[in-house]
Coordinates of C-alpha atoms and ligand atoms in Angstrom, one line a residue:
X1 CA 10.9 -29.9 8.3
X2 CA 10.0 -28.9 4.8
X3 CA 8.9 -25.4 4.2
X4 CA 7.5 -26.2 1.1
X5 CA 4.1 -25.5 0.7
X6 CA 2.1 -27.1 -2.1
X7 CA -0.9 -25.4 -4.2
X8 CA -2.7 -24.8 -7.4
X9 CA -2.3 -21.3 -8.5
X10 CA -5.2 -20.0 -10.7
X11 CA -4.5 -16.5 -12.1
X12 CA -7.3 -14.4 -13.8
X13 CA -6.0 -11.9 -15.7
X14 CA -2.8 -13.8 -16.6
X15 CA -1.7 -11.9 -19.4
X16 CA -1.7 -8.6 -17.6
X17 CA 0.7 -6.3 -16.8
X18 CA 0.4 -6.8 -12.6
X19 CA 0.9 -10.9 -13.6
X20 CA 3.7 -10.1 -15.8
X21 CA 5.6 -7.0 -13.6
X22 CA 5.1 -8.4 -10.1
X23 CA 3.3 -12.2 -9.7
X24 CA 5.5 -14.3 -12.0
X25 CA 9.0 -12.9 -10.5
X26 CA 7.8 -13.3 -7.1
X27 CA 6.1 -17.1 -7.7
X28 CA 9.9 -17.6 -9.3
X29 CA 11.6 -16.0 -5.6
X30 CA 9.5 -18.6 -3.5
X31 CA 10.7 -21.1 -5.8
X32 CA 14.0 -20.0 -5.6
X33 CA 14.2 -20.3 -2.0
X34 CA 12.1 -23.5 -1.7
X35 CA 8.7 -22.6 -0.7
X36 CA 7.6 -23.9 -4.1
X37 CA 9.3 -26.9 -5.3
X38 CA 7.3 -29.8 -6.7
X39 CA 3.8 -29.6 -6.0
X40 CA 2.6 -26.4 -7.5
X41 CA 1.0 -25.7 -10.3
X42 CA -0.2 -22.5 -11.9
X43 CA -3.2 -22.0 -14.3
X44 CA -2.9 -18.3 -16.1
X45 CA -5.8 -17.6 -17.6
X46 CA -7.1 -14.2 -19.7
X47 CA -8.9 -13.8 -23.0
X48 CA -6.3 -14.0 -25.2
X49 CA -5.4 -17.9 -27.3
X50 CA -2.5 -18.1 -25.8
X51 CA -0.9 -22.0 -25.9
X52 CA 1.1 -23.5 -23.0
X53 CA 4.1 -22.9 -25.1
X54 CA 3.9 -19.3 -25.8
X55 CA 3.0 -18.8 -22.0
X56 CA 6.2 -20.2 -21.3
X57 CA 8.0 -17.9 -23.1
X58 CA 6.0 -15.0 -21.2
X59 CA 6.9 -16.0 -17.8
X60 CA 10.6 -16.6 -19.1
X61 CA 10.6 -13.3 -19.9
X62 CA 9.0 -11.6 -16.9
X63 CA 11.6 -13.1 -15.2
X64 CA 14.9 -12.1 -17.6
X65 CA 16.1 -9.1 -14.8
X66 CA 16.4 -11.6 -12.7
X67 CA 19.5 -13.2 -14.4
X68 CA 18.8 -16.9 -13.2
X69 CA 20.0 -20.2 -14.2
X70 CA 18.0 -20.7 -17.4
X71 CA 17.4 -23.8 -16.4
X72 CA 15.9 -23.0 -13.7
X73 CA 13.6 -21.0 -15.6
X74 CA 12.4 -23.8 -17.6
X75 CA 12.1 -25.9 -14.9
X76 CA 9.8 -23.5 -13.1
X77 CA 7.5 -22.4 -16.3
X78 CA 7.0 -26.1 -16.8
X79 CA 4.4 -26.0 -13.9
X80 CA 2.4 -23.2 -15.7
X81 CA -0.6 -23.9 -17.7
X82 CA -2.5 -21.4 -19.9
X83 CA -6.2 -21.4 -20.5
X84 CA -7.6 -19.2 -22.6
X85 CA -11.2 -18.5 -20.7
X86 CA -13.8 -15.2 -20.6
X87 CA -14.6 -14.9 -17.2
X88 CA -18.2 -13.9 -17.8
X89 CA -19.1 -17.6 -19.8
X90 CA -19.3 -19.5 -17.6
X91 CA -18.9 -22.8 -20.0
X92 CA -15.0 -22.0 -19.5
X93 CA -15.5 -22.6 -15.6
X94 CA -15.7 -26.2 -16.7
X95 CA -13.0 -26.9 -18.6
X96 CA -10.8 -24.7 -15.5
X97 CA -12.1 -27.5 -13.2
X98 CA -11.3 -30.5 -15.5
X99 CA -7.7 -28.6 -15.8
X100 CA -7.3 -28.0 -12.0
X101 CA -8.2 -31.4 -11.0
X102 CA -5.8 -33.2 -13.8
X103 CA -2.8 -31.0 -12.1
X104 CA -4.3 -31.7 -9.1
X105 CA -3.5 -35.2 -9.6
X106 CA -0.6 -34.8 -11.6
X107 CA 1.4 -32.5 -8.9
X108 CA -0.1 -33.8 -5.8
X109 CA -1.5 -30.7 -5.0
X110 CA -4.2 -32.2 -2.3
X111 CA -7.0 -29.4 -3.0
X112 CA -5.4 -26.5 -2.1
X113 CA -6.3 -23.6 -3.8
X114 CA -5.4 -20.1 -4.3
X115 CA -7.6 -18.0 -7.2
X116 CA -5.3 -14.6 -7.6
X117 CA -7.8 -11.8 -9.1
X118 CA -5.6 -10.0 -11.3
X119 CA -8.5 -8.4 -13.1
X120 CA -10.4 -5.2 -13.3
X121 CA -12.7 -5.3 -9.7
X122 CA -16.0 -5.0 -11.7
X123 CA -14.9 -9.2 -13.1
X124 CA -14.9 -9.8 -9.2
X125 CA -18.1 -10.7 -8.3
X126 CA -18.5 -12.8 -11.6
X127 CA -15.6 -14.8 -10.8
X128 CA -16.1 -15.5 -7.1
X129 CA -19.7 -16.6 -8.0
X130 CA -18.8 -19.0 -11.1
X131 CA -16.2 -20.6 -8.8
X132 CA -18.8 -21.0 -6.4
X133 CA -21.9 -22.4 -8.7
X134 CA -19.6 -24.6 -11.3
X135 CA -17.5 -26.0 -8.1
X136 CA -14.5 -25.3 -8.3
X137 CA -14.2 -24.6 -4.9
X138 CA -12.3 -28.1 -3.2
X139 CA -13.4 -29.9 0.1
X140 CA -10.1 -31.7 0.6
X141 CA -8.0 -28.6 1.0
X142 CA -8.1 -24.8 1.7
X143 CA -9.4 -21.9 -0.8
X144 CA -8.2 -18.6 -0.8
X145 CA -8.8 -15.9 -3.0
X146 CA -6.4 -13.2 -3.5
X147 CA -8.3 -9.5 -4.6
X148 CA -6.0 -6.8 -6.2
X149 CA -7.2 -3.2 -5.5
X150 CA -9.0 -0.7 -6.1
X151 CA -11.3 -2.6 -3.4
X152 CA -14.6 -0.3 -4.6
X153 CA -14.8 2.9 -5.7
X154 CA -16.4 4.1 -2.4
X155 CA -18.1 2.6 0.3
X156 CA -21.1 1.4 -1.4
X157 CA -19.4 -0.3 -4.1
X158 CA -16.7 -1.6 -1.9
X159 CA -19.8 -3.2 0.6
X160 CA -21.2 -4.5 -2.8
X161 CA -17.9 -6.2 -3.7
X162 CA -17.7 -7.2 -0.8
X163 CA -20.9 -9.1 -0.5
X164 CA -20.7 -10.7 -3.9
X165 CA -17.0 -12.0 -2.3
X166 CA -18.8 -13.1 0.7
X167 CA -21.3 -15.0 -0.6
X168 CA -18.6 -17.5 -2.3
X169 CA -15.7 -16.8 0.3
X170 CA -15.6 -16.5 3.9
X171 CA -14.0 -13.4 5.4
X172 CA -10.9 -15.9 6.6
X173 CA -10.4 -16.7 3.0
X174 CA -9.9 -13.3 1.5
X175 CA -6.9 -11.7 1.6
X176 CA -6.9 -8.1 0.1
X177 CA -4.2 -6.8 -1.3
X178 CA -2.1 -3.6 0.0
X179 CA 1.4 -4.2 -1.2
X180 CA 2.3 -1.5 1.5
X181 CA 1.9 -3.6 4.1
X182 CA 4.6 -6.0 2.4
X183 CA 7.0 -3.9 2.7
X184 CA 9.7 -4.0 5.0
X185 CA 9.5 -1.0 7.1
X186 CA 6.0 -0.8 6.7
X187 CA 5.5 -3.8 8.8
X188 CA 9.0 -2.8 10.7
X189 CA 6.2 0.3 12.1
X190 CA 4.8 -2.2 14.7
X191 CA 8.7 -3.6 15.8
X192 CA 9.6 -0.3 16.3
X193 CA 6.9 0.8 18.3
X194 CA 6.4 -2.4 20.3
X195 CA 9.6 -3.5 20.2
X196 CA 11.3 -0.6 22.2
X197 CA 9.8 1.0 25.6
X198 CA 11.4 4.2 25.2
X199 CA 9.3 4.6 21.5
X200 CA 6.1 3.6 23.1
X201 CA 6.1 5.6 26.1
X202 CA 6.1 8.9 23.9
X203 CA 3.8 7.4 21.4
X204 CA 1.0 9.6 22.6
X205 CA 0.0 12.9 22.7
X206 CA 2.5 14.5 26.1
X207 CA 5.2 14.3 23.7
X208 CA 4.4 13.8 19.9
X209 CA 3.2 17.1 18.1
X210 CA 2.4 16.0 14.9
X211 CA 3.1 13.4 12.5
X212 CA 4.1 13.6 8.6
X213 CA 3.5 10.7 6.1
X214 CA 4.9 11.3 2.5
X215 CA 4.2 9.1 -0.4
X216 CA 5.9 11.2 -3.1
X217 CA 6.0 10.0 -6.6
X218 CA 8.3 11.5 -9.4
X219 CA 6.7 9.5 -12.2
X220 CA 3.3 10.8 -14.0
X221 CA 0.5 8.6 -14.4
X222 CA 2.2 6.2 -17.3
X223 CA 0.1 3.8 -18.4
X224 CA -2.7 3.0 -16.4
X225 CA -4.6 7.0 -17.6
X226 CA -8.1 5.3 -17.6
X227 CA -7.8 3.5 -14.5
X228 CA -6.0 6.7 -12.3
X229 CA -8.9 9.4 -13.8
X230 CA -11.2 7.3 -12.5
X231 CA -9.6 6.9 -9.3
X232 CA -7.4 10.2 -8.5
X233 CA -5.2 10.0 -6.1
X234 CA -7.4 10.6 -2.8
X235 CA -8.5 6.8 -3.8
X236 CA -5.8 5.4 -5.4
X237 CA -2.9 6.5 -2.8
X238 CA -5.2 7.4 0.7
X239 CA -8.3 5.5 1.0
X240 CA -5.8 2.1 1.2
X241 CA -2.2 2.9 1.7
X242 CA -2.3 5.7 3.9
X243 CA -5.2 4.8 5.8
X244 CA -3.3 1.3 6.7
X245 CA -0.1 3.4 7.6
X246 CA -2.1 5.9 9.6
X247 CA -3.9 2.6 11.4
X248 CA -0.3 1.1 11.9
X249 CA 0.9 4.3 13.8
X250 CA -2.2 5.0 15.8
X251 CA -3.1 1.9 17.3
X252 CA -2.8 0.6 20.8
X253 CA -0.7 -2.6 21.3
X254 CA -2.4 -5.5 20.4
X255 CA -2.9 -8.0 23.1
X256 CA -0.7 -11.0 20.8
X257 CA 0.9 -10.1 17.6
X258 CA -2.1 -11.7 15.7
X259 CA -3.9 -11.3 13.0
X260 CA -7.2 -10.7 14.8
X261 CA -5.7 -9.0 17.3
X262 CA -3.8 -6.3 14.8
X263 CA -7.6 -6.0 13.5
X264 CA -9.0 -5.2 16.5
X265 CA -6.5 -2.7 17.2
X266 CA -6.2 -1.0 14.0
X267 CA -10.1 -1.1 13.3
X268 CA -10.6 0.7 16.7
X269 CA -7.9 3.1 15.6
X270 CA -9.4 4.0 12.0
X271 CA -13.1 4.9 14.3
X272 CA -11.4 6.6 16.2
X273 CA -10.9 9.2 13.1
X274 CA -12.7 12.2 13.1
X275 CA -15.5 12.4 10.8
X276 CA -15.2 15.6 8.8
X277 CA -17.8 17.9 8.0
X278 CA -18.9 18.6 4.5
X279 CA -17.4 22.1 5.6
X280 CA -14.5 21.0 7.1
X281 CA -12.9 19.6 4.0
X282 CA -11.4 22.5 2.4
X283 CA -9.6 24.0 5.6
X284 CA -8.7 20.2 6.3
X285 CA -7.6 18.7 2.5
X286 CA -5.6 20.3 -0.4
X287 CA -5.9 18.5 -3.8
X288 CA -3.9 19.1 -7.0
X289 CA -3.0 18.3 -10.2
X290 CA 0.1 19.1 -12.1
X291 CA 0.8 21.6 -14.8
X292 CA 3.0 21.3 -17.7
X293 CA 7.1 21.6 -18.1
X294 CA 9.4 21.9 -20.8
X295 CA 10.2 18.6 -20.5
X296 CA 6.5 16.7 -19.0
X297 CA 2.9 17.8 -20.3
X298 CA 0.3 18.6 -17.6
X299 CA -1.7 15.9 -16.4
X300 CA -5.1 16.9 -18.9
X301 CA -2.7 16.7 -21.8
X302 CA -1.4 12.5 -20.4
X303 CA -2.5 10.0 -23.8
X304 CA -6.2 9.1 -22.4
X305 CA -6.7 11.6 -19.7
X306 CA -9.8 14.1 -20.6
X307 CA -8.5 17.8 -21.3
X308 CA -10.7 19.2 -18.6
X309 CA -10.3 16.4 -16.3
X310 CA -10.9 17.5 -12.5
X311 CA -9.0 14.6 -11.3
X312 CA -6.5 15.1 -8.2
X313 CA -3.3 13.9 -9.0
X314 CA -2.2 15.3 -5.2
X315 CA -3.4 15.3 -2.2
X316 CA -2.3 16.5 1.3
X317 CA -4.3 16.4 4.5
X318 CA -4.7 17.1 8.4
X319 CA -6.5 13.9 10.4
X320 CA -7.0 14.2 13.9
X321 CA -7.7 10.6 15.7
X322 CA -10.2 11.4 18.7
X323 CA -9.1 9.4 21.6
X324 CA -7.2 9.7 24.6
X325 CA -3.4 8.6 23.2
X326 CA -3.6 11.4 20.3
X327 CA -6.0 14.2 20.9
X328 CA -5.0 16.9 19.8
X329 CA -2.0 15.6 17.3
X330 CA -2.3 16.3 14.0
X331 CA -1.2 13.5 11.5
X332 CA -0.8 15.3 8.3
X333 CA -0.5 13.3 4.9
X334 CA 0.8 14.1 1.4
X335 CA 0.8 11.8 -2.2
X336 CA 0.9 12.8 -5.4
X337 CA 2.5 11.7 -8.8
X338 CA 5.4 14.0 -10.7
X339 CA 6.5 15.2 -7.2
X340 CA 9.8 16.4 -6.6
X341 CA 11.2 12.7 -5.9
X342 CA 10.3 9.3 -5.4
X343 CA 10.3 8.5 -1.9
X344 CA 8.0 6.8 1.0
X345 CA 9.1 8.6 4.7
X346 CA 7.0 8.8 8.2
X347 CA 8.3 11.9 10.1
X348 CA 7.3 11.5 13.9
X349 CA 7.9 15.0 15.4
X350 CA 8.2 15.5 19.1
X351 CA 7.2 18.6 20.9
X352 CA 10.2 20.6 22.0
X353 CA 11.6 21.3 25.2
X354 CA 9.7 23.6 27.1
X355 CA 13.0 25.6 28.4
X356 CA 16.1 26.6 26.5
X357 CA 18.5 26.4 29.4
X358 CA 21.5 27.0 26.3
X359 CA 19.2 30.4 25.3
X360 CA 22.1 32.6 24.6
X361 CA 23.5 34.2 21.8
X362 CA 25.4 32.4 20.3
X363 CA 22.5 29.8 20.4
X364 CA 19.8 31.8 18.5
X365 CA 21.5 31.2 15.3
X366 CA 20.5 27.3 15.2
X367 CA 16.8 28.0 17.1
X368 CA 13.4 30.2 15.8
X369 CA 12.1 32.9 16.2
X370 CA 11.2 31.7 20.1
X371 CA 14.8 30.4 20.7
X372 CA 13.7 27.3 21.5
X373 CA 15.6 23.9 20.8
X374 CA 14.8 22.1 17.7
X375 CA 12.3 19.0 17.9
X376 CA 13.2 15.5 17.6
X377 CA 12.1 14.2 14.7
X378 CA 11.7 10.4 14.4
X379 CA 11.9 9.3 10.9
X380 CA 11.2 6.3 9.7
X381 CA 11.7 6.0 6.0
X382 CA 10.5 3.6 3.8
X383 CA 11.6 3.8 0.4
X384 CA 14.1 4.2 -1.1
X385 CA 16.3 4.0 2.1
X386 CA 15.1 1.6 4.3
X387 CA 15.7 2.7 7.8
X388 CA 15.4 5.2 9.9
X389 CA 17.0 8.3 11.9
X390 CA 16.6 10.4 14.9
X391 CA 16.9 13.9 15.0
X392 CA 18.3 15.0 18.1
X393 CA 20.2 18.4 19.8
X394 CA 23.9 17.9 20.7
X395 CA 26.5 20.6 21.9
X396 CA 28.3 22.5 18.8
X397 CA 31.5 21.4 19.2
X398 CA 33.7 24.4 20.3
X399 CA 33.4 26.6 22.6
X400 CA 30.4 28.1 24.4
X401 CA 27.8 26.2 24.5
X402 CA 25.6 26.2 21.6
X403 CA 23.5 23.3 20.4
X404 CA 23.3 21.7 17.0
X405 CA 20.8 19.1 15.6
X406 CA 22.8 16.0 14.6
X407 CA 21.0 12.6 13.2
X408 CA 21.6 9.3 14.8
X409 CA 21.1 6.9 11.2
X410 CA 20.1 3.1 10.6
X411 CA 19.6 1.8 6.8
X412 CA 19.6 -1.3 6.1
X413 CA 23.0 -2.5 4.0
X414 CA 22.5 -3.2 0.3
X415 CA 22.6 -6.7 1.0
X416 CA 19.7 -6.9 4.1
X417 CA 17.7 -4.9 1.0
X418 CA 18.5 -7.4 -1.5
X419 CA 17.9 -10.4 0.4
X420 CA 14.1 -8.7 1.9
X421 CA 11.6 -9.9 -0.1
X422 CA 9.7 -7.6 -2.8
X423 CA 6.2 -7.1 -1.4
X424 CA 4.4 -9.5 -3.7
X425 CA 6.8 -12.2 -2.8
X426 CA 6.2 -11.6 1.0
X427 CA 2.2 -11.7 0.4
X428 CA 2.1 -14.9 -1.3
X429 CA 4.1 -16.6 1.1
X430 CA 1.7 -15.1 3.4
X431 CA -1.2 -17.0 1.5
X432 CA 0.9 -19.9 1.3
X433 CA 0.8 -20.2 4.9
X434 CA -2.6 -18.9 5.3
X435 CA -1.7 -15.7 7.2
X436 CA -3.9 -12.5 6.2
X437 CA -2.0 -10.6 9.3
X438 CA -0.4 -8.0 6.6
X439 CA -4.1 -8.4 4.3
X440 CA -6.7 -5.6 4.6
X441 CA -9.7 -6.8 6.7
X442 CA -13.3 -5.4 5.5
X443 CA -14.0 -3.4 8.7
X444 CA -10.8 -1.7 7.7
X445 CA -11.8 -0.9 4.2
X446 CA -15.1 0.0 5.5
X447 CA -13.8 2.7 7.1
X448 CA -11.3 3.8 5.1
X449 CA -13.7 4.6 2.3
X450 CA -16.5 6.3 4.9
X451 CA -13.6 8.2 6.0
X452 CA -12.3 9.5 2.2
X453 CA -16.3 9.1 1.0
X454 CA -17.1 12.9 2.8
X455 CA -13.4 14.5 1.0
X456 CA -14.5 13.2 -2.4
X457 CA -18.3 14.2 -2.3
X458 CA -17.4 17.1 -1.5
X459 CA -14.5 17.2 -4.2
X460 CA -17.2 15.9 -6.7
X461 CA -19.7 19.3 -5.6
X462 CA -16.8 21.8 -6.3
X463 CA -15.0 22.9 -9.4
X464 CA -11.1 23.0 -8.2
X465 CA -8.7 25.3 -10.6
X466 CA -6.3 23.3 -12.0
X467 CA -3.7 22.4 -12.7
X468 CA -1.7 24.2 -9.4
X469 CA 1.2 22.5 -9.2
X470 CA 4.5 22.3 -11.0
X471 CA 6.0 19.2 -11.7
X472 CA 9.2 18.7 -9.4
X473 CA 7.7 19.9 -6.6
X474 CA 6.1 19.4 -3.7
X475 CA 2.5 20.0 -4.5
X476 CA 0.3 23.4 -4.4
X477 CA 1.6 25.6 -1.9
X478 CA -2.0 25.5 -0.3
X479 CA -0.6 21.3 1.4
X480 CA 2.2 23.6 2.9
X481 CA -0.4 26.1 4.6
X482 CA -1.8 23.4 6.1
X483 CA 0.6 23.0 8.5
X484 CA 2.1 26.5 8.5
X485 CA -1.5 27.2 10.1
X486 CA -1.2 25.0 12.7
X487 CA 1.9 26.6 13.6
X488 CA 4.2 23.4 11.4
X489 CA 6.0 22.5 8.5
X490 CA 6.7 19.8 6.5
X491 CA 10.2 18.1 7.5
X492 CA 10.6 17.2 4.1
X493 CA 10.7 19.7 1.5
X494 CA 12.3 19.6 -1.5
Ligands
NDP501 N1 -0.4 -3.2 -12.9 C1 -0.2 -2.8 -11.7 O1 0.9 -2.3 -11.3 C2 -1.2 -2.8 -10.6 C3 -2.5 -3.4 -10.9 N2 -3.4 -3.4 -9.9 C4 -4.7 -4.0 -10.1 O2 -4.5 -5.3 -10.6 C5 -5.6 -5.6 -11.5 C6 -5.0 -6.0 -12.9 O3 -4.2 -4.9 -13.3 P1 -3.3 -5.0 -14.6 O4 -2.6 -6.3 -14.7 O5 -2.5 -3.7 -14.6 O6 -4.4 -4.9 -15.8 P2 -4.2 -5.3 -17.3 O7 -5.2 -4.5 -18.1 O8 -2.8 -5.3 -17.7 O9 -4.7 -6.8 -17.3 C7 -6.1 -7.2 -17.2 C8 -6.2 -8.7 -17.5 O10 -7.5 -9.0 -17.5 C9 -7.8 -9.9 -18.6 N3 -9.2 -9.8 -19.0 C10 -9.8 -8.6 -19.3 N4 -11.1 -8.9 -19.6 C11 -11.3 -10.2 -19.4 C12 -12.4 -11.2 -19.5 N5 -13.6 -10.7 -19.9 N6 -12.2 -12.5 -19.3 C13 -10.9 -12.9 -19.0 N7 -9.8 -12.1 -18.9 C14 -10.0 -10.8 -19.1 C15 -6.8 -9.4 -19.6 O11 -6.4 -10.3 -20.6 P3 -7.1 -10.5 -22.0 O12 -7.2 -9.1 -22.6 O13 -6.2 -11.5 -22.7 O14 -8.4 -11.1 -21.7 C16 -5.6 -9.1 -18.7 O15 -4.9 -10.4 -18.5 C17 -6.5 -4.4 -11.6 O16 -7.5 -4.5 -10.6 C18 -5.5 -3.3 -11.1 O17 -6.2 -2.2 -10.6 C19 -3.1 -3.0 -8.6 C20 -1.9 -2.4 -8.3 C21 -0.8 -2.3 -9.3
LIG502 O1 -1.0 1.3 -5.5 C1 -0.3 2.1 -6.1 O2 0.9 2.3 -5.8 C2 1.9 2.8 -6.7 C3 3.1 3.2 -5.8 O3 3.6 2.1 -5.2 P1 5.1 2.1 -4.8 O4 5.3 0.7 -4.1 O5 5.9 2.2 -6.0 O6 5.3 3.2 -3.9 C4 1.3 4.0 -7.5 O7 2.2 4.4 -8.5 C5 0.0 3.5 -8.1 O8 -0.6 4.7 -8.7 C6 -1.0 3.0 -7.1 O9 -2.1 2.4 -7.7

């Protein structure tokens, strides 16, 4: 049977950098492999009077690190189509549906639709609405509508969003963005744990003491200043990513591997958070921003950023998930940009053994304070290894018999990463086949921004002094207190 799957692209905000950077090259892999072959087309369309010529010359070169057969390339950009449309007039809505159904006819593209929002969230609503009122919208064949984050700003512009989206779209064709969940070991989370009995009969509280997620960036905030001091990185980085990856880890076993039924699970999961008190927040979450180096400025001096902007460029925090699987475990959480590396990891820590039957001497050395063995730490890293490794005790070889923590390792070869899809080239194939399992669902998001709503009001109430951290490391000593109170520490440090 075929797997190629046949639709009419529409991309606002085709001349942006996400369209550019990400959608072209992935369209390009699914075309590559045969998802796309014939029938699909792609309308880009942005402000800008572009013609169909010059676009091709854009999407050749978004695509020039990819060293393919130029041919190829040409072949490809032939099935792109630029129209140069404001998406608040909505006179251009008519002309995009004279377009879409000529290539409709001309590709065979049987009314299938998929409307990628590659835009600024405030065009959202406008969009979604036009498409509904001018008709673009087909009755022969499906309609999806792809929505880019930041998916509201908090939880009452997120439900607004939301409803504008709902009154064009129905919740089965949304599919929300969160490239996380396209990547590999990201979605490897729920193989691991369901996959293996011996993972999922500790996967509770009798043996897991706390959990460490790390999304550590080295890079500054680049180019997109007015968007991140806006945002910071509680909402850029937590409210989506890590609440997804928290939902991932916490969740019961779904009843099938389903799209509803991972909902289900990981929505039950993400209420099961506790709520904290306006109080609570400052024993509970550390933000920062970062100071200046020799060689970086501090984030207030970044081209666009305000010089006595309060925006947290870190953040590290302690969530406890009230139910009976992980009462009592702490899942601690840490993000931030110019960071001592770039680097995704989850750190599942074990309690240790209750007895040190090796407690001698000569054992001491390797153990704390309380001679006790070392944990086992579970880690499951994400980026830029792909894999994961197990931290266990062994015997020292030698005499005597003192332990030593060895690692047991899996990382995926260079060729297994080469041949994994990039994230965006996962998620549209995803749309292509109509599967929103690895989407965000709006009870999700819902939650996810009541959760981080309480941290940023009261963020938003008090002054912080900043900047508090130095570039290259980990973040303000105050995200390594967290744990150090709790009687922890981070796994990673730098
Ligand atoms: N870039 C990235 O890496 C990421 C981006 N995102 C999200 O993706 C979305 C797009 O981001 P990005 O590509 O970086 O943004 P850009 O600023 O690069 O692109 C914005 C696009 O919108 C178009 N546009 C702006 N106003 C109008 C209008 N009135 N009518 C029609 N088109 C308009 C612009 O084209 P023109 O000026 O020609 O009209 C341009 O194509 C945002 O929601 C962003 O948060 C999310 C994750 C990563
Ligand atoms: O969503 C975002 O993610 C990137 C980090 O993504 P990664 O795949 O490179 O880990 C981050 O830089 C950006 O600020 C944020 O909007």
């Amino acid at each position: 049977m075929s797997k190629e799957k046949i639709a009419l692209f529409t991309i606002f905000g085709g001349t942006g950098d996400l369209a550019q950077r990400k959608l072209y090259p992935s369209l390009f892999k699914l075309y590559q492999k045969g998802y796309l072959r014939e029938h699909f087309a792609v309308i880009g369309t942005a402000r800008r009077p572009w013609t169909d010529e010059h676009y091709h010359e854009v999407i050749a070169t978004s695509l020039a690190s990819l060293n393919a057969d130029p041919a190829a390339v040409t072949q490809f950009a032939s099935h792109f189509y630029y129209q140069s449309h404001d998406v608040t007039d909505a006179q251009h809505y008519v002309t995009l549906k004279k377009l879409s159904a000529k290539l409709d006819a001309q590709y065979g593209l049987q009314g299938n639709r998929i409307f990628y929002l590659a835009m600024a969230p405030n065009f959202f609503g406008t969009i979604a609405q036009h498409l509904r009122s001018e008709q673009i919208l087909t009755t022969n064949g499906f309609n999806r509508v792809i929505i880019e984050k930041p998916f509201g700003h908090d939880f009452a512009s997120a439900k607004e969003l939301n409803d504008q989206l709902t009154a064009t779209f129905n919740e089965n064709q949304i599919y929300r963005i969160d490239h996380y969940l396209g990547k590999e070991m990201i979605q490897n989370i729920s193989a691991i744990r369901f996959g293996n009995s011996i993972w999922e009969a500790l996967w509770n509280n009798r043996y897991i003491s706390n959990v460490q997620v790390t999304l550590s960036e080295k890079l500054g905030v680049e180019e997109r200043a007015v968007y991140y001091d806006n945002s910071g990185a509680l909402r850029d980085m937590v409210q989506n990513h890590i609440m997804q990856i928290i939902s991932l880890l916490t969740m019961d076993q779904p009843v099938e591997f389903t799209e509803h039924d991972i909902d289900v699970e990981k929505v039950k999961a993400l209420r099961s958070l506790r709520t904290l008190k306006p109080e609570e927040v400052p024993a509970n979450f550390v933000r920062g921003q970062y100071a200046a180096t020799d060689q970086v400025k501090d984030y207030r001096s970044e081209d666009k950023i305000s010089p006595d902007s309060n925006t947290d460029t870190f953040v590290a925090g302690k969530l406890m998930v009230d139910n009976y699987r992980w009462s009592g475990v702490p899942f601690y959480i840490r993000t931030g940009k110019r960071l001592a590396d770039k680097f995704t990891r989850i750190d599942i820590v074990f309690k240790r053994p209750i007895v040190n039957i090796f407690n001698h001497e000569d054992v001491q050395k390797n153990d704390d304070e309380n001679s006790r063995l070392n944990a086992n730490v579970l880690t499951i890293n994400v980026e830029p290894t792909e894999g994961f490794e197990l931290r266990m005790n062994a015997k020292h070889v030698g005499q005597g018999f003192a332990t030593t923590p060895v690692k047991l390792n899996f990382a995926l070869d260079s060729q297994s990463v080469s041949d994994s899809p990039e994230a965006y080239e996962r998620l549209l194939h995803d749309v292509l086949n109509g599967d929103a399992t690895n989407f965000t669902h709006w009870d999700e998001v819902a939650y996810s921004w009541k959760f981080v709503d309480t941290i940023q009001k009261y963020w938003d109430e008090h002054t912080p002094t900043f900047p508090n951290y130095q570039p290259g490391s980990m973040g303000p000593t105050a995200a390594d207190d967290l744990l150090q109170r709790d009687g922890h520490e981070w796994i990673y440090k730098s």
